[in-house]
Short mmCIF file of C-alpha atoms in Angstrom, two decimals:
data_model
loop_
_atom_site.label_atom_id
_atom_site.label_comp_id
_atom_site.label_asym_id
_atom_site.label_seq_id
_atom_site.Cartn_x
_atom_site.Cartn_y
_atom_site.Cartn_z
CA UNK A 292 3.24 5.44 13.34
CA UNK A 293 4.32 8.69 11.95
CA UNK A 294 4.23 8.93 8.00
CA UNK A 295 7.45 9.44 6.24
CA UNK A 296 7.97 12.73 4.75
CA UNK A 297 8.56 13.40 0.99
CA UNK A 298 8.70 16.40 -0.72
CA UNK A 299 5.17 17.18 -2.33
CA UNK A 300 6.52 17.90 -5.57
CA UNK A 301 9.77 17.04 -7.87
CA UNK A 302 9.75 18.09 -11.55
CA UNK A 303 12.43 17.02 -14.55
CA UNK A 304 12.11 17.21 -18.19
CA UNK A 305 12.39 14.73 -20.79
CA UNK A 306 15.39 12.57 -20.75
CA UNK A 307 16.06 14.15 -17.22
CA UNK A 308 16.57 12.52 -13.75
CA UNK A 309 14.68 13.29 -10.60
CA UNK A 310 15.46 12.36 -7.20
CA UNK A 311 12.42 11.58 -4.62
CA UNK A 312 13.60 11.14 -1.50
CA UNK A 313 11.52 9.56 1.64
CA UNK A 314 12.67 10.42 5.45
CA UNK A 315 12.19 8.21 7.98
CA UNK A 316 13.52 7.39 11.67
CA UNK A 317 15.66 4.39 12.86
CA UNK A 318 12.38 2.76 13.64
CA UNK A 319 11.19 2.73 9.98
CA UNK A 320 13.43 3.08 6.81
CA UNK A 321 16.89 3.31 8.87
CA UNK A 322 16.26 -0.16 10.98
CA UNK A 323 15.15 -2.65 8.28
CA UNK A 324 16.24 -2.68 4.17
CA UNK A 325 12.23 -2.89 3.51
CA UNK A 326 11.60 0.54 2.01
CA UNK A 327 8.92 -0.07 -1.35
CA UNK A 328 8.16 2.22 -3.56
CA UNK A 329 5.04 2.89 -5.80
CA UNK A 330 4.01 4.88 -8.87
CA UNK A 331 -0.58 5.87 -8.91
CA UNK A 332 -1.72 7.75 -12.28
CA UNK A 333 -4.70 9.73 -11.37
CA UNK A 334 -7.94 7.40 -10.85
CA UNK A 335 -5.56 4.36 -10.88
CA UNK A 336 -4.70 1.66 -8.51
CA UNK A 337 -1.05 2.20 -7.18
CA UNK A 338 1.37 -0.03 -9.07
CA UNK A 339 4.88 -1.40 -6.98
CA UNK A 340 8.24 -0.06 -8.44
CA UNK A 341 10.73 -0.76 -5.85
CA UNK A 342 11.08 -3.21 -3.31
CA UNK A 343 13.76 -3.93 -0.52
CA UNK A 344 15.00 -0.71 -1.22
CA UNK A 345 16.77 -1.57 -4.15
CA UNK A 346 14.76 -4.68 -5.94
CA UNK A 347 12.61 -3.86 -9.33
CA UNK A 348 9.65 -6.32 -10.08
CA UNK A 349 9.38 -7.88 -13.25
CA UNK A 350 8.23 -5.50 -15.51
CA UNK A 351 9.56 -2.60 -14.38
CA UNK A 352 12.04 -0.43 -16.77
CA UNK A 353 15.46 0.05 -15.19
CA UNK A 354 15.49 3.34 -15.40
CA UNK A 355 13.79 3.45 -12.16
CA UNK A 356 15.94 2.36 -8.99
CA UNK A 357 16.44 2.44 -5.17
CA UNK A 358 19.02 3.29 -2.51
CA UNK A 359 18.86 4.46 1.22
CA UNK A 360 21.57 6.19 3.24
CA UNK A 361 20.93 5.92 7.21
CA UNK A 362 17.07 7.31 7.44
CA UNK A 363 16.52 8.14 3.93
CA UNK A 364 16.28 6.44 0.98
CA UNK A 365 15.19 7.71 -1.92
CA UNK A 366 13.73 6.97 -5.42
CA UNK A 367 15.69 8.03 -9.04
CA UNK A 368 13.72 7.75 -12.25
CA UNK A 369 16.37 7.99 -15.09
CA UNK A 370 15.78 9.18 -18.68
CA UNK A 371 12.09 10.77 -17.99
CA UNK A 372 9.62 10.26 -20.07
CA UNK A 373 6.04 11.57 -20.07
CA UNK A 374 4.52 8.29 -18.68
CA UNK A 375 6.56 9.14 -15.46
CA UNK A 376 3.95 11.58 -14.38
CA UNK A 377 2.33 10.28 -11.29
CA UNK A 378 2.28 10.35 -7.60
CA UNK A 379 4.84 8.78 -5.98
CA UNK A 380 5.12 7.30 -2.90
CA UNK A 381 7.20 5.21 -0.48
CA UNK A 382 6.89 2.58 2.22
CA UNK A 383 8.70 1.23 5.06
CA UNK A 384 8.20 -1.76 7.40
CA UNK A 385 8.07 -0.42 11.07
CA UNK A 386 8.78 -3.05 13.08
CA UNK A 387 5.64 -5.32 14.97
CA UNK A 388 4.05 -6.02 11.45
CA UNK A 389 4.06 -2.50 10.83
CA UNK A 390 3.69 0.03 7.63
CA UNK A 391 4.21 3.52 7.35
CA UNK A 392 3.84 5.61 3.93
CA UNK A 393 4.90 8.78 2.97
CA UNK A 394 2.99 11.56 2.41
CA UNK A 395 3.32 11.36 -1.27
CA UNK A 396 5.58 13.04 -3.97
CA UNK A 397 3.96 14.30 -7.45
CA UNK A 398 6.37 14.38 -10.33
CA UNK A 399 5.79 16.60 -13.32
CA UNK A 400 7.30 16.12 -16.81
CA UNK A 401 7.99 19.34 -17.90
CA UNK B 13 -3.91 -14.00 -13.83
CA UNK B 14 -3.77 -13.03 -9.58
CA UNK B 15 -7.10 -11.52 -9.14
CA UNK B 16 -8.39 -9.59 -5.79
CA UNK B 17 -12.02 -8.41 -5.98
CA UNK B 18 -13.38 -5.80 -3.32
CA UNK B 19 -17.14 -5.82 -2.28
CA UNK B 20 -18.84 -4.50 0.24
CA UNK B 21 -18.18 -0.71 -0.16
CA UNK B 22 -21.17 2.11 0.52
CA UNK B 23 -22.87 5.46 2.14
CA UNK B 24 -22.71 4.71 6.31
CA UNK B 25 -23.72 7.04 8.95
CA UNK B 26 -21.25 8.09 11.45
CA UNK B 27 -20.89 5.74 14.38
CA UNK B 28 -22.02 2.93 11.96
CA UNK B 29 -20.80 -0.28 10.84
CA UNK B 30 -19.74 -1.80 7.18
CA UNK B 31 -18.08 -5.35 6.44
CA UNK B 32 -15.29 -5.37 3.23
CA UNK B 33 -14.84 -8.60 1.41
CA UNK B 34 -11.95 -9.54 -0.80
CA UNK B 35 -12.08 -12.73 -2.86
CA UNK B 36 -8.88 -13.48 -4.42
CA UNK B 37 -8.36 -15.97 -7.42
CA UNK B 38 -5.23 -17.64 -9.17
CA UNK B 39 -2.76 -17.85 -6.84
CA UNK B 40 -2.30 -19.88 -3.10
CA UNK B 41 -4.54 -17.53 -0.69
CA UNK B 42 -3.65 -19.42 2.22
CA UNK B 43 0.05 -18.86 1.71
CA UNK B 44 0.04 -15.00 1.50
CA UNK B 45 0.18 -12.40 4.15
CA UNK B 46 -2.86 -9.71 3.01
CA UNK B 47 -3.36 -6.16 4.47
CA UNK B 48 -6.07 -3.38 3.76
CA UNK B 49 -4.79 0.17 2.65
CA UNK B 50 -6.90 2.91 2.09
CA UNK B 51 -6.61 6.44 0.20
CA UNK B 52 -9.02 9.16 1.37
CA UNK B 53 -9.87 11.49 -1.78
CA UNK B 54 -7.36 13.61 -2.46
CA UNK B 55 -4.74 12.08 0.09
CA UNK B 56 -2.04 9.75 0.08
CA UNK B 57 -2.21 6.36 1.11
CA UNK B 58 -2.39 4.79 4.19
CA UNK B 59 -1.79 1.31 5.67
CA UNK B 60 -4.91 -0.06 7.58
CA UNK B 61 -3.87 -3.46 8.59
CA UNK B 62 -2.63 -7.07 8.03
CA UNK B 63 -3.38 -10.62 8.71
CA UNK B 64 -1.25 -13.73 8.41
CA UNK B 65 -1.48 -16.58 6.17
CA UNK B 66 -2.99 -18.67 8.36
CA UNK B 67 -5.05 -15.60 10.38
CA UNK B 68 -3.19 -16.09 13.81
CA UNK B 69 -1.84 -12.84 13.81
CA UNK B 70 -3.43 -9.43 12.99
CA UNK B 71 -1.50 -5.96 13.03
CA UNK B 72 -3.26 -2.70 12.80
CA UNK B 73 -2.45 1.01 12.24
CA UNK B 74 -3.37 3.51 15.51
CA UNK B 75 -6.18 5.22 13.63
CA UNK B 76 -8.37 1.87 13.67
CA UNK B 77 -7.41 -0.19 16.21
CA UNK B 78 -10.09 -0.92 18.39
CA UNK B 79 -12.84 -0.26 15.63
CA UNK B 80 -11.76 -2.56 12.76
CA UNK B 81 -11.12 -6.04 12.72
CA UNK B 82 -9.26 -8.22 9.79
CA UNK B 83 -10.28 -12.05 8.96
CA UNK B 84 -9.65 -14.47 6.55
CA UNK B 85 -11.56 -17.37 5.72
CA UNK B 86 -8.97 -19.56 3.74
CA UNK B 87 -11.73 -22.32 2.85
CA UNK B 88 -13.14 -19.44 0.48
CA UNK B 89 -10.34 -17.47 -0.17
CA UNK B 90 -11.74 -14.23 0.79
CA UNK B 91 -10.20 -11.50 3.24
CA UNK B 92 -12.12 -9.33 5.40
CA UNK B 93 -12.26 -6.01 6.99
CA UNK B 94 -15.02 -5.59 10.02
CA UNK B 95 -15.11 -2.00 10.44
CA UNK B 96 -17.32 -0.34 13.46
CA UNK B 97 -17.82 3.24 15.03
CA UNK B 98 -16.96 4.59 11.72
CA UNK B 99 -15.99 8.27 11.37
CA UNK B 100 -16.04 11.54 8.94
CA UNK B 101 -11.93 10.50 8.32
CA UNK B 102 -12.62 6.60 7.37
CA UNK B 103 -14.53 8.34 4.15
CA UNK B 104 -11.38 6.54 1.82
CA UNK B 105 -11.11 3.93 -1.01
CA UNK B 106 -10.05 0.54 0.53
CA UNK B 107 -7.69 -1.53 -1.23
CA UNK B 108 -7.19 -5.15 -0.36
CA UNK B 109 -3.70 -6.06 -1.45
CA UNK B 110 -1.65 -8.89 -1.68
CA UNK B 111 2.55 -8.63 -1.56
CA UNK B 112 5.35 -9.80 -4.54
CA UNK B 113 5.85 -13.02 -2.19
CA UNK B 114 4.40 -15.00 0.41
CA UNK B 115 6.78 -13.40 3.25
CA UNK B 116 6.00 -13.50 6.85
CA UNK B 117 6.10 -10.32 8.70
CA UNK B 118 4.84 -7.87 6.35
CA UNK B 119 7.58 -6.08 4.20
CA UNK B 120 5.43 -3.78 2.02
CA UNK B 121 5.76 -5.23 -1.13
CA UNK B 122 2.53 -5.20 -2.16
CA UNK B 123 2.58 -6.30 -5.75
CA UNK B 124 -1.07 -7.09 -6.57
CA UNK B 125 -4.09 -4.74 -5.97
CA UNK B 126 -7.93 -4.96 -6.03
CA UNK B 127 -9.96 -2.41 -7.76
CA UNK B 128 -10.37 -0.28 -5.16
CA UNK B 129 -14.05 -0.13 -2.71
CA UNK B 130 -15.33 3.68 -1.64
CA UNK B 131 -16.69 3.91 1.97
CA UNK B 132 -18.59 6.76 2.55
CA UNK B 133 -18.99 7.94 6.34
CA UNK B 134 -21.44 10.68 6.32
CA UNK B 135 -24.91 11.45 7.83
#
């Protein structure tokens, strides 16, 4: 149960894109299309963006959206705006009932 | 409105023992899959374990097997997390958190989170 790895840190400025991507194995994120992905503001209870690497709960602005390529998959927020700062971080199901995270990616709004 | 409320939080001693509770309100709680994650300060977060709708099958991560154990009791809708032989690196915020849908395994899709419950593991 190794955590994925993310980058620590991804910056953009307004009306930008940024990428976050989220490394896994082919036990993790390149064996099953469950990769999630969630957004925490500082003191805040993590809130889910993505689901099944590509799916946006209701709610969510479609600016933000999913993909994964063999191990990695990886995060795009579109058209940044300053509410976009936050931690970022991914999941993936592992297999036996399962989760691994990432380490965690914090995007700045320059 | 879905509703999970943490109790049960505190100051423990290493080597200790604390009990989590999670009541949860407004939706089906014997038809969802729940799992505890927890965020030590400053860290990211970390998935602690799960338990089935109907509590027949438990999963846990490597750091806590063997120490913590996850229940339900579906007659009061509450979710809980047994947790002995506590150590300095338990110190976290628990979440108890319930996914988009009731899917069975576990996919991550945790939609709906309580408030958050500090555990403290220090002498």
């Amino acid at each position: 149960q190794s955590a994925l790895t993310q980058p620590p840190s991804a910056s953009g400025s307004p009306g930008q894109s940024v990428t976050i991507s989220c490394t896994g194995t082919s036990s993790d994120v390149g064996g099953y299309n469950y990769v999630s992905w969630y957004q925490q503001h500082p003191g805040k209870a993590p809130r889910l963006m993505i689901y099944d690497v590509t799916q946006r709960p209701s709610g969510v602005p479609d600016r933000f959206s999913g993909s994964k390529s063999g191990n990695t998959a990886s995060l795009t927020v579109s058209g940044l705006q300053a509410e976009d700062e936050a931690d970022y971080y991914c999941s993936s199901y592992a297999g036996s009932n399962n989760l691994v995270f990432g380490g965690g990616t914090k995007v700045t709004v320059l | 409105e879905v509703q999970l409320l943490e109790s049960g939080g505190g100051l423990v001693q290493p080597g200790g023992s604390l009990r989590l509770s999670c009541a949860g309100s407004e939706f089906p709680f014997n038809t969802y899959a729940l799992s505890w994650v927890r965020q030590a300060p400053g860290k990211g977060l970390e998935w602690v374990s799960v338990i089935s709708p109907g509590g027949g099958t438990t999963s846990y991560a490597d750091s806590v097997k063997g120490r913590f154990t996850i229940s339900r009791d579906n007659s009061k809708s509450t979710l809980y997390l047994q947790m002995t032989s506590l150590r300095a690196e338990d110190t976290a915020v628990y979440y108890c958190v319930r996914p988009l849908a009731p899917r069975w395994p576990l996919r991550g899709d945790f939609n709906y989170w309580g408030q958050g419950n500090l555990v403290t593991v220090s002498p």
